[in-house]
Short mmCIF file of C-alpha atoms in Angstrom, two decimals:
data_model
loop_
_atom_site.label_atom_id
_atom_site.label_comp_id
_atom_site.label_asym_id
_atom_site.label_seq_id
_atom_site.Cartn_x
_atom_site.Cartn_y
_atom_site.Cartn_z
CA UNK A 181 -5.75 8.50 -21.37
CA UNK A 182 -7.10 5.64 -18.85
CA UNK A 183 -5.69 4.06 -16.28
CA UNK A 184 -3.15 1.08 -17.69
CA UNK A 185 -3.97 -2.29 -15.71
CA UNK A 186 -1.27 -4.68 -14.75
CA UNK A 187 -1.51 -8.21 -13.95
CA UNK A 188 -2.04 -6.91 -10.57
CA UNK A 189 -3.61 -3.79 -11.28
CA UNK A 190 -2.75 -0.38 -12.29
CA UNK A 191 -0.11 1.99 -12.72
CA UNK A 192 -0.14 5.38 -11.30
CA UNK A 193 1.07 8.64 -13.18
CA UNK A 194 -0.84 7.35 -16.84
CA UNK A 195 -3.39 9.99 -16.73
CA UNK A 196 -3.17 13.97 -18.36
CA UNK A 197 -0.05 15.32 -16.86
CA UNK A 198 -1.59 18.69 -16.65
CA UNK A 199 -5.09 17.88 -15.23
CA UNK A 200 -3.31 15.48 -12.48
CA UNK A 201 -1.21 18.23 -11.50
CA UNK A 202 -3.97 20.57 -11.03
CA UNK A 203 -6.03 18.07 -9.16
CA UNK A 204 -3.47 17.11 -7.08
CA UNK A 205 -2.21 20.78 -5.90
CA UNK A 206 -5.79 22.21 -5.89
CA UNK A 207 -4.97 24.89 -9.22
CA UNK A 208 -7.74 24.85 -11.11
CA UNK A 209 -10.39 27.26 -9.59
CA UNK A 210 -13.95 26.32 -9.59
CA UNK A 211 -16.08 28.13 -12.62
CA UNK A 212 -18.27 31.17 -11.81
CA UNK A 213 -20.19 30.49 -14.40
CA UNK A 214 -22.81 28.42 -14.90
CA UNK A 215 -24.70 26.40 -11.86
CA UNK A 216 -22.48 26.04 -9.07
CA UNK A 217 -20.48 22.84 -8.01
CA UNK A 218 -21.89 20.56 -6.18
CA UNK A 219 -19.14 18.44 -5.40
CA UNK A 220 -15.39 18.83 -4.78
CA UNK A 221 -12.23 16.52 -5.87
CA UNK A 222 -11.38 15.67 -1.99
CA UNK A 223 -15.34 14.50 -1.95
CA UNK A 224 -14.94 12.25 -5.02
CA UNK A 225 -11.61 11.01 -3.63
CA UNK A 226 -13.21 9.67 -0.63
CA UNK A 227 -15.60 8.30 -1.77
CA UNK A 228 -13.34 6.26 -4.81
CA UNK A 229 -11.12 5.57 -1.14
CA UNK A 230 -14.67 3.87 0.03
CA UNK A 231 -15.50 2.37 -2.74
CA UNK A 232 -11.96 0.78 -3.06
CA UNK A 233 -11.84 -0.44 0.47
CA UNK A 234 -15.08 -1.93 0.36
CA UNK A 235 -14.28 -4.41 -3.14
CA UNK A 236 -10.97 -3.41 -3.99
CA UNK A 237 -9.49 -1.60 -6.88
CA UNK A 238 -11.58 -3.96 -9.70
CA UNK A 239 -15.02 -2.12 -8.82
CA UNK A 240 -13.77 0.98 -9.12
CA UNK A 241 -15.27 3.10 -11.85
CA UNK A 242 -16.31 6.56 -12.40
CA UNK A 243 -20.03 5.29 -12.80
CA UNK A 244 -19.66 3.42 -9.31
CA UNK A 245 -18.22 6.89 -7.66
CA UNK A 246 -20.63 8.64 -9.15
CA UNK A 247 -23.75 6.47 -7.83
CA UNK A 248 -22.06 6.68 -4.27
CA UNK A 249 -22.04 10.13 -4.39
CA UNK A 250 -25.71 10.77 -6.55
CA UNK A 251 -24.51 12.29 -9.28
CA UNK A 252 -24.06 11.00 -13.04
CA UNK A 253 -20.98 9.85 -14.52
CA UNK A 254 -20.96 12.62 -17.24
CA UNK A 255 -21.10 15.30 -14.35
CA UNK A 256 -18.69 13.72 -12.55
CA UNK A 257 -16.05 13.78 -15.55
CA UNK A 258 -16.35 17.26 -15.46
CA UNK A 259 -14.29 17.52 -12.03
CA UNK A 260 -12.18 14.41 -13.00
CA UNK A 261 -11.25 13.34 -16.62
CA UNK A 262 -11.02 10.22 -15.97
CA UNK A 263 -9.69 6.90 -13.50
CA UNK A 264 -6.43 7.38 -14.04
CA UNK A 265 -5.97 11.13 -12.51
CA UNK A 266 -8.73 9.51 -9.90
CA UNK A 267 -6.17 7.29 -8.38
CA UNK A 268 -3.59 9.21 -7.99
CA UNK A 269 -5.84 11.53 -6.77
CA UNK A 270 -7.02 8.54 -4.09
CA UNK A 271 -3.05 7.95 -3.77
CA UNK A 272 -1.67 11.06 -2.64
CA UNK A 273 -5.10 11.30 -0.51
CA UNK A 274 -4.38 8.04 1.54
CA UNK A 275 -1.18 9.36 2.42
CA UNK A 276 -2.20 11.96 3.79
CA UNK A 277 -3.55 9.87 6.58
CA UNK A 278 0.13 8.89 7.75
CA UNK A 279 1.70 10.52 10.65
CA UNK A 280 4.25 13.04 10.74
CA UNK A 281 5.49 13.52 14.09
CA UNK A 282 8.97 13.14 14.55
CA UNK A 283 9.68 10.00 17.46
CA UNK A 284 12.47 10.34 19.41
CA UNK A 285 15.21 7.32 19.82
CA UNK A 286 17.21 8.16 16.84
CA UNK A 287 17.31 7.28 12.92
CA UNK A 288 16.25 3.67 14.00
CA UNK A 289 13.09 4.71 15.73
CA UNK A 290 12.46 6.97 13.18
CA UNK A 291 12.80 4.35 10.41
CA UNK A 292 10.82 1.89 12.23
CA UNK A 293 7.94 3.96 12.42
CA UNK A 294 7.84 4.71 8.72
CA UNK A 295 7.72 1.21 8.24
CA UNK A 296 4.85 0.68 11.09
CA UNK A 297 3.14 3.73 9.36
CA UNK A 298 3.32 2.23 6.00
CA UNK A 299 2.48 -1.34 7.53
CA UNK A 300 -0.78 0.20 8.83
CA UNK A 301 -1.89 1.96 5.86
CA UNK A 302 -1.41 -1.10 3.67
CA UNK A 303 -3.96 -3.11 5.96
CA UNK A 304 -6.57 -0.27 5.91
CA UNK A 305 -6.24 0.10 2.36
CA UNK A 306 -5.27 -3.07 0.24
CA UNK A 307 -6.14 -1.53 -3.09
CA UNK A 308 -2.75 0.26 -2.70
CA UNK A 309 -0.65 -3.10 -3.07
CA UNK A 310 -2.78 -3.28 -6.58
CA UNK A 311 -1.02 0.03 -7.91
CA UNK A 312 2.21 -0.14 -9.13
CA UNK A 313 3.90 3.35 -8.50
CA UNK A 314 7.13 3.24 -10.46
CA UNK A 315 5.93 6.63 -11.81
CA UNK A 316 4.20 8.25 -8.17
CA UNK A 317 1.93 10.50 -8.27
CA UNK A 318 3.65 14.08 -7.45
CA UNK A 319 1.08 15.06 -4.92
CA UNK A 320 1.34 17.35 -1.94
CA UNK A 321 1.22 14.41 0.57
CA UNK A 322 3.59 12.24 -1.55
CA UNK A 323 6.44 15.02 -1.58
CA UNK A 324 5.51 15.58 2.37
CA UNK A 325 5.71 11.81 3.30
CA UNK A 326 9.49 12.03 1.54
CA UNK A 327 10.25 14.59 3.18
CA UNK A 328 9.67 13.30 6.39
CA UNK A 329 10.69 9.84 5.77
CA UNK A 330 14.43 11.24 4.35
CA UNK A 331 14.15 13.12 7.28
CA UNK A 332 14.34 9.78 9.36
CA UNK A 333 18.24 9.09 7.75
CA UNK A 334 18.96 12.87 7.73
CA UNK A 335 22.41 13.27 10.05
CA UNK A 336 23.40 9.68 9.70
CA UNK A 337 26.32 10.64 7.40
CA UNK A 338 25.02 8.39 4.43
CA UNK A 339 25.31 10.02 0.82
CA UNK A 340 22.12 11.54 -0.60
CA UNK A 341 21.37 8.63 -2.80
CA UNK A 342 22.11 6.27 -0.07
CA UNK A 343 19.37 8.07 1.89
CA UNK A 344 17.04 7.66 -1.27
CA UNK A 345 17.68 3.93 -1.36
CA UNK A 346 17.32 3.15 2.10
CA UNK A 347 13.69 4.88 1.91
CA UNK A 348 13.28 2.81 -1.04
CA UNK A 349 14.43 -0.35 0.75
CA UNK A 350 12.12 0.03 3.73
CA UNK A 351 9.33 0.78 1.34
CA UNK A 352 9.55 -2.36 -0.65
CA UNK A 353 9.75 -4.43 2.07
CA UNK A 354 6.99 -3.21 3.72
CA UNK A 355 4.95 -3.74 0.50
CA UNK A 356 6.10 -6.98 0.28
CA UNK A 357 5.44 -8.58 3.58
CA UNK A 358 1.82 -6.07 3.85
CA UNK A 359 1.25 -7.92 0.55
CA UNK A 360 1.49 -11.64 2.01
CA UNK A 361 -0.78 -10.51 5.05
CA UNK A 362 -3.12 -8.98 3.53
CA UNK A 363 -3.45 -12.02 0.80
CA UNK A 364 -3.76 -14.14 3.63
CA UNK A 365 -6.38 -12.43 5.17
CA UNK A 366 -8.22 -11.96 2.17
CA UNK A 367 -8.04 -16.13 1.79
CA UNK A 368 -9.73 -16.50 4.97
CA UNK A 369 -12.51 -14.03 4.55
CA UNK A 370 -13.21 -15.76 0.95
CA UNK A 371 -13.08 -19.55 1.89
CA UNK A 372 -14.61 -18.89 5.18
CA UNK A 373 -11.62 -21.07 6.88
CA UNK A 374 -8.96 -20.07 9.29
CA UNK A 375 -5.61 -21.43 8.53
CA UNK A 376 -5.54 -23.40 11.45
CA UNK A 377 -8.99 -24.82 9.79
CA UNK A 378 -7.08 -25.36 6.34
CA UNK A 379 -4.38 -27.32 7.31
CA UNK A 380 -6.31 -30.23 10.09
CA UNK A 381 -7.91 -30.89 6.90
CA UNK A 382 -5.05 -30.86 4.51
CA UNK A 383 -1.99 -31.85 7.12
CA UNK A 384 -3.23 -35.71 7.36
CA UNK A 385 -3.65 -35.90 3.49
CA UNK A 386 0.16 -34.90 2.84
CA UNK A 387 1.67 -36.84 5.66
CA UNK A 388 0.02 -39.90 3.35
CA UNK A 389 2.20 -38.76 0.74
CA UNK A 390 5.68 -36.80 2.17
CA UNK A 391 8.43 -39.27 2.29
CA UNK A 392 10.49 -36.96 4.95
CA UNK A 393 13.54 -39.28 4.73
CA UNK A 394 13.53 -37.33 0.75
CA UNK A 395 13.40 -33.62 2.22
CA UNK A 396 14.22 -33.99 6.27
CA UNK A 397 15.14 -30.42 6.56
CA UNK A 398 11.97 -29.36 4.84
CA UNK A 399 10.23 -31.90 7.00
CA UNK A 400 11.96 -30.75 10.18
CA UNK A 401 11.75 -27.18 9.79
CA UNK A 402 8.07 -27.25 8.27
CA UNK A 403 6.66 -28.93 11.33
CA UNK A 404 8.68 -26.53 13.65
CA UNK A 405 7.25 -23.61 11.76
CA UNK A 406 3.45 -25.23 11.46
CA UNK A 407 3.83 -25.85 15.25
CA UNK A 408 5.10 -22.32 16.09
CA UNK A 409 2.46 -20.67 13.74
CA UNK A 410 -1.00 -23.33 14.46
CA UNK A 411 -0.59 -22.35 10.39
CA UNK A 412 1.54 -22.78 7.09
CA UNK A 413 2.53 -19.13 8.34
CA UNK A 414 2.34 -16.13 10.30
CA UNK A 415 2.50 -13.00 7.88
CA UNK A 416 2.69 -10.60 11.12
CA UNK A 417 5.72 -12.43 12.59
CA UNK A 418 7.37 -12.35 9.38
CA UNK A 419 6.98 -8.91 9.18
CA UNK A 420 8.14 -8.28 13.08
CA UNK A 421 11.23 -10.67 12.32
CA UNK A 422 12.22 -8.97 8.59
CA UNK A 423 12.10 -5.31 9.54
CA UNK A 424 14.10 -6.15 12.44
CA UNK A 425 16.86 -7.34 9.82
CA UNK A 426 16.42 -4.87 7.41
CA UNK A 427 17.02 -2.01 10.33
CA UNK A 428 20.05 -4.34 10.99
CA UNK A 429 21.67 -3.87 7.50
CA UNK A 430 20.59 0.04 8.02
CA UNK A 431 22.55 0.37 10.90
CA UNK A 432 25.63 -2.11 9.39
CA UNK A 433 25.59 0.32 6.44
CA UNK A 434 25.63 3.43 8.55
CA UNK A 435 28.37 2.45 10.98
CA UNK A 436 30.53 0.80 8.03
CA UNK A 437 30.75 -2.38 10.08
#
């Protein structure tokens, strides 16, 4: 089974059950027959985690791993069956890259840096925002990183599913607002133009055309924000200002008030 694509990219947990398993909790012992391995599933996972980063999650294929790593694809399908168990094989591997140390300051703290965790690994690894996970891969580092992120809410007093949603609600908004950054960024890097380059050229061409007597709080509030920003926004700020909020309808929901 392959890897379904999505209009944004793929979907995690398509591939064999059974093989992803066994990749993903290291079951299957290497054969003692025949010639010996030269390669190992952690080694094809970073280099499908290179590959990724380098031109995103379109260029990945098991032919392009397999070049990277100087091997054919028909040996290489003999460790993994195919790009499906290979990303969420590269999944639970990125995630393993997140912290795990417990911050003092309370649930708060403790919730903020899941979200700064997840922030960060987003921007090192935009490939991610291009898998939809609605069925995760069940990977040692995926069960780990709930673990520890429930672990954030633990003591609080909230209900077991309300501690599952409120790891779910940080989780999407981080994806969200790592989403508009890293678009942004990718923008830049493609058209060669900063924002602030963008809109000198295109600012004097709609204020030909904007009738701000029709929207004056658009008008007002646009200008404010284009001022503020030196851009038509500021993906970082919007993340600063939104997680703030979201920890303040945490805490409203914890406390009852």
């Amino acid at each position: 089974m392959t890897t379904q694509s999505t209009d944004q990219g793929w979907h995690s947990g398509t591939g064999d059950p059974a093989r992803t398993v066994e990749l993903l909790w290291g079951l299957r012992e290497p054969s003692r027959r025949g010639p010996k391995q030269r390669l190992t599933v952690p080694q094809i996972a970073e280099a499908a985690i290179a590959l990724a980063d380098g031109e995103g999650l379109a260029a990945l294929s098991m032919r392009r791993v397999a070049e990277r790593l100087g091997v054919t694809a028909m040996s290489l399908y003999t460790y993994v069956p195919s790009k499906a168990e290979l990303v969420d094989v590269m999944l639970d591997t990125v995630l393993g890259e997140l912290p795990s140390t417990v911050v003092p300051g309370g649930w708060r703290a403790r919730l903020e840096r899941v979200a700064r965790d997840k922030w960060d690994l987003y921007l090192r690894h935009p490939w991610l925002l291009q898998v939809a996970t609605s069925r995760p891969p069940m990977g040692p580092n995926l069960m780990a990183r709930y673990e520890y992120e429930l672990g954030a809410v633990e003591g609080t007093g909230l209900p077991d599913v309300a501690m599952d949603l409120v790891v779910t609600l940080v989780g999407d908004y981080v994806h969200g607002a790592a989403r508009a950054a890293v678009a942004a960024a990718q923008i830049q890097q493609r058209s060669g133009m900063s924002d602030a380059q963008w809109w000198e050229g295109y600012a004097p061409l709609l204020a030909q055309v904007l009738d701000a007597d029709k929207y004056p709080v658009a008008s007002r509030v646009g200008t404010a924000a284009g001022e503020a920003f030196d851009a038509p926004s500021d993906p970082e700020r919007a993340f600063e200002f939104g997680l703030e909020r979201v920890l303040d309808g945490v805490e409203a929901l914890i406390t009852g008030s």
